[in-house]
């Protein structure tokens, strides 16, 4: 094993969160991973981090990101948090299969690095602290895809694979994802110290969020309230993005909610194929708590859990509730903004909400493919606004319909609405992706990776990193899911 030469110039580690020390973090070392190899890397993220193009060559980073060599300057540690899982208090959880390496200064500002799957930590409970190739590829691809869609998310730098066996429902092989984010602090961090009667620790987290992460920095009044107000808004915005793009998270437990409003902890997530507001992507979610249409309300529920935790430092329930109450309105505003953008509109009309709800009603009863519908609609509006006759311009859209009359009526309303939005089509092409990480695409990439061929993971990454471009050589990835995908 080579010792890492590291990046040149060497990164500057700032370690603000690590410096909080106990009880927030516990120094810990990764467990070595046998015979590591690259599965995939995000050069786009490396560029954002200000790294040289050849960052992965000869830098020793393969061994570092496998957990086999220390990264000079890093200070590996695991953090403790608790949380509500499926609406029930779960008590202490913590970084059970993620290990923080610390925080680095980058052109994007300070970024924390985490190795997910680097072996057991003091918070692994009965788990093995490992991640499998399947889940690692899903998290890696989806993080980078969400980022390219303009959706707030943690990022992923690389997946490192290994022949090491891991027992899940069947025997799989181990992998480690390197995750990157300005902070991985979750609602559950605040809940943890509130539940353990450590108000001074909650206050420290608030202070950290405020001064180091800039949460509610410019608001006046008590720091915890300023922070909460900011988190409420960020959460509403994140949920608006998810609903607009048709993303189902699947496990919106409070320990999976980022204080920065970043999409975090990619598990059984799914981009919807056929539109169904009741869609449940997590097969353990028997009650449908995290069904697609419930996500925004769950965001609100989770914010109440955060508000409850902040009661440890601001003993003013009315003030906290007053900050939580605007959430539905904020969500609605962000969501309308997103949906208007999908319709290519810059102006706001009083009837927009009705127009959008009428469309969703049709989409629901027709179970139309979400991504294909919006993309074809974008092309149709573009053709129509470039002078094509209505009938031929919209044919690829109306071809999708099982029930034509309600769609025809709605398209009529849309064209009326777009009369004073002459550039709508052009804008729609930038707001309605051609490519999303459909489950079956992830599945195909995973299957070939499991047999040692990583080409599809890498090609898919490249396509998902510019999801609004045409990528004519990958037309099939923009097509309807195959029959087997629905099982
Ligand atoms: P998740 O369901 O991934 O949000 O994880 C919930 C909690 O279980 C977190 O504390 C994780 O760190 C922990 N956990 C999940 N999988 C494992 C594993 N394989 N080994 C150790 N801890 C795990
Ligand atoms: Mg989690």
XYZ file of C-alpha atoms and ligand atoms in Angstrom:
511
model
C 0.000 0.000 0.000
C 1.375 3.401 -1.006
C 1.188 6.210 1.451
C -0.943 8.989 -0.023
C 0.940 11.705 -1.848
C -2.254 13.655 -1.523
C -3.526 16.546 -3.529
C -1.347 19.415 -4.675
C -1.673 21.923 -3.245
C -2.581 20.111 -0.020
C -6.071 20.982 1.176
C -6.559 23.251 4.142
C -8.566 21.509 6.828
C -10.568 23.811 9.067
C -12.488 21.239 11.145
C -15.032 23.585 12.657
C -17.463 20.827 13.628
C -14.693 18.510 14.846
C -13.502 21.335 17.103
C -16.822 21.258 18.958
C -15.398 18.074 20.472
C -17.335 16.004 22.988
C -20.211 15.329 23.259
C -20.786 16.142 19.580
C -18.109 13.993 17.989
C -16.150 10.895 18.883
C -12.727 10.399 17.262
C -12.725 7.080 15.408
C -10.867 5.291 12.639
C -12.229 3.638 9.505
C -11.963 -0.131 9.154
C -9.675 -1.103 6.248
C -11.375 -2.332 3.107
C -9.606 -5.165 1.230
C -8.486 -4.688 -2.391
C -10.280 -1.404 -3.119
C -10.958 -0.247 -6.688
C -12.615 2.775 -8.242
C -16.218 2.246 -9.268
C -16.976 5.831 -10.235
C -15.874 9.370 -9.537
C -17.472 12.774 -9.958
C -14.913 14.958 -11.696
C -17.549 17.695 -11.669
C -17.479 17.755 -7.880
C -13.674 17.601 -7.847
C -13.675 20.683 -10.093
C -16.091 22.453 -7.725
C -13.701 21.586 -4.907
C -10.936 23.314 -6.859
C -8.935 20.132 -7.376
C -6.628 19.411 -10.327
C -8.000 17.309 -13.235
C -5.741 14.393 -12.347
C -6.877 14.333 -8.709
C -7.561 10.608 -8.743
C -4.314 9.542 -10.381
C -1.436 8.649 -8.190
C -2.625 10.790 -5.317
C -3.186 7.795 -3.052
C -6.764 8.942 -2.641
C -8.127 5.508 -3.570
C -6.645 4.133 -0.351
C -7.775 7.189 1.575
C -11.366 6.951 0.369
C -11.404 3.216 1.050
C -10.459 3.969 4.649
C -7.085 2.214 4.296
C -4.846 5.231 4.750
C -5.299 8.388 6.773
C -5.786 11.539 4.731
C -3.076 13.857 6.082
C -4.792 16.607 8.049
C -8.109 14.788 8.415
C -9.538 14.039 11.857
C -11.925 11.099 11.475
C -14.835 11.072 13.882
C -18.435 9.951 14.212
C -21.236 12.199 15.451
C -24.150 11.358 17.668
C -27.777 12.142 16.864
C -31.211 10.769 17.615
C -34.478 11.067 15.778
C -38.064 10.189 15.048
C -38.396 7.250 12.670
C -41.802 6.744 11.041
C -43.306 9.174 13.540
C -41.967 7.353 16.597
C -39.142 8.491 18.861
C -36.223 6.151 18.117
C -33.729 7.431 20.690
C -30.021 7.480 19.926
C -28.901 6.707 16.363
C -25.758 8.516 15.205
C -23.228 7.955 12.435
C -23.428 4.175 12.370
C -22.032 3.674 8.897
C -20.698 7.116 8.080
C -17.417 8.447 9.328
C -16.591 12.150 9.106
C -13.087 13.050 7.955
C -13.483 16.663 8.956
C -13.946 19.862 7.070
C -11.918 21.323 4.254
C -11.731 24.848 2.836
C -12.831 24.869 -0.813
C -13.900 27.409 -3.447
C -17.500 26.421 -2.495
C -16.783 27.333 1.112
C -15.992 24.868 3.886
C -17.076 21.304 3.070
C -17.281 18.273 5.301
C -16.200 14.899 3.941
C -17.742 11.607 5.030
C -16.931 8.022 4.189
C -20.200 6.102 4.127
C -19.622 2.391 4.689
C -16.183 2.624 6.306
C -16.923 0.105 9.044
C -18.511 0.137 12.483
C -18.450 3.169 14.753
C -19.552 3.582 18.375
C -23.029 4.305 16.933
C -23.399 1.221 14.743
C -25.622 -0.576 17.262
C -26.072 -4.034 15.738
C -25.072 -2.917 12.218
C -21.822 -3.780 10.469
C -21.058 -0.187 9.454
C -20.726 -1.265 5.841
C -22.566 -0.181 2.727
C -23.072 -2.393 -0.299
C -22.243 -1.621 -3.918
C -25.937 -1.337 -4.810
C -26.868 1.367 -2.286
C -23.572 3.174 -2.814
C -24.100 3.490 -6.562
C -27.660 4.691 -5.975
C -26.568 7.358 -3.498
C -23.642 8.443 -5.657
C -25.644 8.793 -8.872
C -28.645 10.403 -7.248
C -26.633 12.976 -5.298
C -24.928 14.192 -8.435
C -28.148 14.003 -10.467
C -30.058 16.091 -7.920
C -27.287 18.664 -7.882
C -27.400 18.952 -11.664
C -31.167 19.441 -11.436
C -30.547 22.414 -9.175
C -31.962 20.660 -6.115
C -30.214 21.264 -2.774
C -28.402 18.055 -1.862
C -25.330 16.558 -0.300
C -22.819 15.689 -3.040
C -20.894 12.495 -3.769
C -17.263 12.419 -4.883
C -16.663 8.742 -5.519
C -17.631 5.144 -4.996
C -14.872 2.732 -4.066
C -15.677 -0.968 -4.367
C -14.160 -4.072 -2.823
C -14.544 -7.836 -3.105
C -15.288 -7.929 0.658
C -18.568 -9.740 1.291
C -21.420 -8.101 3.160
C -24.498 -9.962 4.278
C -27.817 -8.296 3.483
C -30.913 -10.083 2.135
C -28.340 -11.882 0.023
C -24.548 -11.720 0.029
C -23.327 -8.547 -1.639
C -19.995 -6.759 -1.879
C -18.890 -3.743 0.127
C -18.387 -0.223 -1.151
C -17.708 3.204 0.301
C -19.224 6.470 -0.938
C -17.439 9.704 -0.192
C -20.082 12.295 0.614
C -19.474 16.028 0.681
C -21.629 18.793 2.158
C -21.168 22.092 3.982
C -22.534 20.238 7.009
C -24.211 16.932 7.768
C -26.007 18.276 10.862
C -29.522 16.834 11.023
C -32.698 17.787 12.895
C -31.814 14.704 14.939
C -28.657 16.325 16.299
C -30.771 18.986 18.021
C -33.333 16.412 19.132
C -30.602 14.273 20.640
C -29.274 16.868 23.055
C -32.733 18.205 23.882
C -33.939 14.690 24.770
C -30.829 14.073 26.856
C -31.411 17.214 28.881
C -28.323 19.004 27.578
C -29.662 22.479 26.743
C -26.159 23.928 26.679
C -25.300 21.485 23.858
C -28.424 22.525 21.934
C -27.343 26.134 22.413
C -23.885 25.295 21.034
C -25.425 23.683 17.957
C -27.605 26.743 17.445
C -24.561 28.966 17.755
C -22.675 26.757 15.282
C -25.564 26.816 12.810
C -25.815 30.563 13.095
C -22.200 31.661 13.025
C -20.557 28.863 11.017
C -23.338 27.759 8.665
C -24.973 31.161 8.355
C -28.444 29.936 9.324
C -30.643 32.923 10.152
C -27.538 35.039 10.264
C -29.253 38.298 9.386
C -32.412 37.890 11.456
C -32.666 39.658 14.786
C -33.895 38.197 18.074
C -32.982 34.925 19.782
C -30.521 32.851 17.751
C -32.593 29.648 17.978
C -35.627 31.395 16.491
C -33.604 32.967 13.712
C -32.151 29.560 12.893
C -35.548 27.858 12.948
C -37.047 30.420 10.611
C -34.273 29.805 8.108
C -34.586 26.004 8.366
C -38.362 26.247 7.858
C -37.807 28.148 4.636
C -35.044 25.873 3.359
C -37.112 22.780 4.083
C -40.119 24.238 2.271
C -37.905 25.003 -0.733
C -36.370 21.516 -0.779
C -39.808 19.912 -0.652
C -41.028 22.169 -3.459
C -38.126 20.952 -5.594
C -38.888 17.295 -4.804
C -42.561 17.635 -5.659
C -41.854 19.487 -8.896
C -39.392 16.910 -10.209
C -41.381 13.893 -8.943
C -38.815 12.745 -6.363
C -39.880 10.450 -3.557
C -37.360 10.344 -0.691
C -38.828 7.314 1.027
C -37.406 7.742 4.569
C -38.156 11.239 5.797
C -37.226 10.434 9.379
C -35.995 13.421 11.382
C -32.509 11.908 11.486
C -32.461 12.141 7.689
C -33.411 15.836 7.586
C -30.561 18.248 6.928
C -30.503 21.463 8.887
C -29.350 23.145 5.646
C -32.348 21.897 3.668
C -30.194 19.500 1.649
C -31.530 16.217 0.323
C -29.762 13.737 2.593
C -29.439 9.970 3.092
C -30.462 8.421 -0.181
C -32.090 5.078 0.566
C -35.167 3.659 -1.161
C -35.757 6.932 -3.065
C -37.411 6.965 -6.455
C -38.095 9.353 -9.284
C -41.669 8.539 -10.204
C -42.281 6.909 -13.530
C -46.092 6.997 -13.930
C -47.489 9.928 -11.970
C -49.246 8.802 -8.798
C -49.603 11.182 -5.873
C -50.013 8.164 -3.565
C -46.791 6.551 -4.730
C -44.822 4.801 -1.951
C -41.227 3.955 -2.828
C -40.201 2.320 0.459
C -41.559 -1.197 0.800
C -41.167 -1.070 4.605
C -43.468 1.984 4.707
C -46.643 -0.064 5.015
C -48.761 2.907 6.156
C -47.605 5.125 3.310
C -46.397 7.738 5.777
C -43.826 8.892 3.232
C -46.020 8.608 0.140
C -45.226 11.195 -2.543
C -48.077 13.617 -1.823
C -47.496 13.422 1.934
C -43.872 14.568 1.737
C -44.561 18.304 2.163
C -46.685 17.690 5.272
C -44.055 15.355 6.682
C -41.564 18.173 6.216
C -43.808 20.257 8.470
C -44.122 17.436 11.018
C -40.343 17.105 11.102
C -39.947 20.848 11.601
C -42.224 20.556 14.630
C -39.820 17.965 16.035
C -36.986 20.452 15.497
C -39.076 23.221 17.076
C -39.739 20.964 20.046
C -36.004 20.372 20.450
C -35.318 24.108 20.330
C -37.678 24.542 23.284
C -34.624 23.449 25.281
C -33.107 26.867 24.618
C -36.082 29.158 23.972
C -38.816 28.518 26.462
C -41.463 30.137 24.279
C -43.754 27.680 22.537
C -45.829 30.468 20.998
C -42.798 32.027 19.356
C -41.748 28.651 17.955
C -45.219 27.824 16.688
C -45.422 31.239 15.093
C -42.357 30.317 13.015
C -43.690 26.870 12.103
C -47.151 28.079 11.070
C -46.052 29.825 7.843
C -44.539 26.594 6.479
C -47.576 25.506 4.400
C -47.762 28.966 2.839
C -44.019 29.056 2.220
C -44.116 25.604 0.675
C -47.029 26.670 -1.525
C -45.129 29.748 -2.697
C -41.961 27.807 -3.486
C -43.951 25.049 -5.160
C -45.940 27.472 -7.294
C -42.649 29.089 -8.269
C -41.235 25.727 -9.329
C -44.371 24.716 -11.211
C -44.546 28.067 -12.990
C -40.966 27.518 -14.067
C -41.926 24.077 -15.405
C -44.622 25.844 -17.432
C -42.058 28.358 -18.665
C -43.840 31.275 -16.970
C -42.135 34.301 -15.481
C -45.262 36.269 -14.650
C -47.604 35.341 -11.839
C -51.292 35.004 -12.646
C -54.073 34.477 -10.122
C -55.270 31.372 -11.951
C -51.891 29.593 -11.980
C -52.568 27.401 -8.988
C -55.882 26.230 -10.518
C -54.206 25.574 -13.843
C -51.522 23.424 -12.234
C -53.965 21.506 -10.056
C -56.138 20.766 -13.081
C -53.100 19.289 -14.810
C -52.143 17.166 -11.799
C -55.685 15.842 -11.617
C -55.460 14.664 -15.207
C -51.942 13.273 -14.693
C -53.197 11.312 -11.698
C -56.168 9.772 -13.457
C -54.160 9.070 -16.619
C -51.053 7.846 -14.725
C -48.949 9.548 -17.380
C -45.167 9.207 -17.201
C -44.050 12.246 -15.208
C -40.701 13.034 -16.820
C -41.731 12.198 -20.385
C -44.914 14.242 -20.118
C -43.151 17.397 -18.980
C -40.359 17.023 -21.514
C -42.740 16.440 -24.423
C -44.846 19.364 -23.250
C -41.734 21.553 -23.292
C -40.897 20.527 -26.862
C -44.529 21.053 -27.885
C -44.695 24.582 -26.478
C -41.366 25.378 -28.116
C -42.617 24.133 -31.524
C -45.931 25.975 -31.144
C -44.206 29.210 -30.145
C -41.880 28.802 -33.144
C -44.925 28.822 -35.430
C -45.913 25.168 -35.850
C -49.655 24.466 -36.074
C -51.219 23.516 -32.746
C -52.293 20.030 -33.777
C -48.875 18.869 -34.956
C -46.949 20.780 -32.289
C -48.821 19.038 -29.465
C -49.264 15.617 -31.043
C -46.454 13.925 -29.049
C -48.175 15.165 -25.887
C -51.713 14.169 -26.809
C -50.343 10.787 -27.960
C -49.566 10.093 -24.306
C -53.185 10.480 -23.197
C -55.587 7.706 -22.373
C -58.283 10.341 -21.865
C -57.941 12.985 -24.569
C -60.769 15.440 -23.776
C -59.553 16.609 -20.355
C -55.995 16.950 -21.684
C -57.172 18.863 -24.770
C -59.185 21.210 -22.573
C -56.193 21.771 -20.326
C -53.808 22.395 -23.240
C -56.259 25.001 -24.480
C -56.050 26.753 -21.100
C -52.257 26.496 -21.156
C -51.961 28.118 -24.594
C -54.203 30.930 -23.380
C -51.980 31.380 -20.326
C -48.799 31.406 -22.427
C -49.933 34.164 -24.771
C -47.912 36.775 -22.911
C -45.040 34.365 -22.122
C -43.342 34.311 -25.543
C -40.211 32.477 -24.337
C -42.025 29.823 -22.337
C -40.895 26.919 -24.520
C -37.231 27.842 -24.257
C -37.503 28.160 -20.490
C -39.401 24.874 -20.168
C -36.518 23.060 -21.846
C -34.295 24.271 -19.006
C -36.717 23.313 -16.240
C -38.000 19.925 -17.372
C -35.194 17.365 -17.513
C -34.946 14.766 -20.217
C -33.074 12.409 -17.883
C -33.703 11.471 -14.261
C -32.321 8.513 -12.319
C -35.209 6.158 -12.895
C -35.115 3.028 -10.762
C -34.616 0.718 -13.712
C -31.616 2.739 -14.943
C -29.985 2.530 -11.534
C -30.790 -1.181 -11.498
C -29.165 -1.810 -14.891
C -26.070 0.155 -13.892
C -25.858 -1.770 -10.621
C -26.228 -5.168 -12.292
C -23.396 -4.516 -14.678
C -21.266 -3.037 -11.881
C -21.862 -6.171 -9.851
C -20.390 -8.147 -12.711
C -17.366 -5.854 -12.794
C -18.367 -3.505 -15.609
C -18.627 0.109 -14.455
C -19.173 1.711 -17.864
C -22.879 2.263 -17.375
C -22.445 3.843 -13.937
C -19.957 6.259 -15.447
C -21.977 7.004 -18.601
C -25.144 7.449 -16.584
C -23.335 9.883 -14.294
C -22.252 11.922 -17.285
C -25.775 12.071 -18.707
C -27.368 12.880 -15.341
C -24.871 15.681 -14.839
C -26.453 17.535 -17.776
C -30.038 16.281 -17.614
C -31.501 19.052 -19.789
C -29.246 18.226 -22.747
C -30.358 15.848 -25.496
C -27.595 13.179 -25.336
C -28.796 11.539 -28.572
C -26.619 8.454 -28.061
C -28.512 7.673 -24.836
C -32.066 8.098 -26.110
C -33.117 4.818 -24.486
C -32.428 6.232 -21.026
C -35.104 8.868 -21.602
C -37.669 6.308 -22.668
C -40.511 4.697 -20.734
C -39.467 2.158 -18.125
C -39.512 -1.430 -19.354
C -42.238 -3.801 -18.201
C -39.941 -5.496 -15.628
C -39.327 -2.160 -13.869
C -42.797 -2.153 -12.340
C -42.141 -5.343 -10.359
P -30.764 5.115 7.844
O -31.910 4.184 7.820
O -29.717 4.859 6.810
O -31.150 6.563 7.910
O -29.993 4.799 9.209
C -30.581 4.936 10.473
C -29.521 4.672 11.497
O -29.029 3.337 11.372
C -28.309 5.571 11.422
O -27.842 5.766 12.728
C -27.336 4.750 10.624
O -26.002 5.132 10.831
C -27.620 3.343 11.167
N -27.263 2.287 10.210
C -27.900 1.982 9.075
N -27.277 0.968 8.439
C -26.224 0.605 9.203
C -25.198 -0.357 9.102
N -25.103 -1.219 8.062
N -24.275 -0.430 10.090
C -24.331 0.418 11.123
N -25.274 1.352 11.287
C -26.217 1.467 10.338
Mg -30.030 8.054 7.889
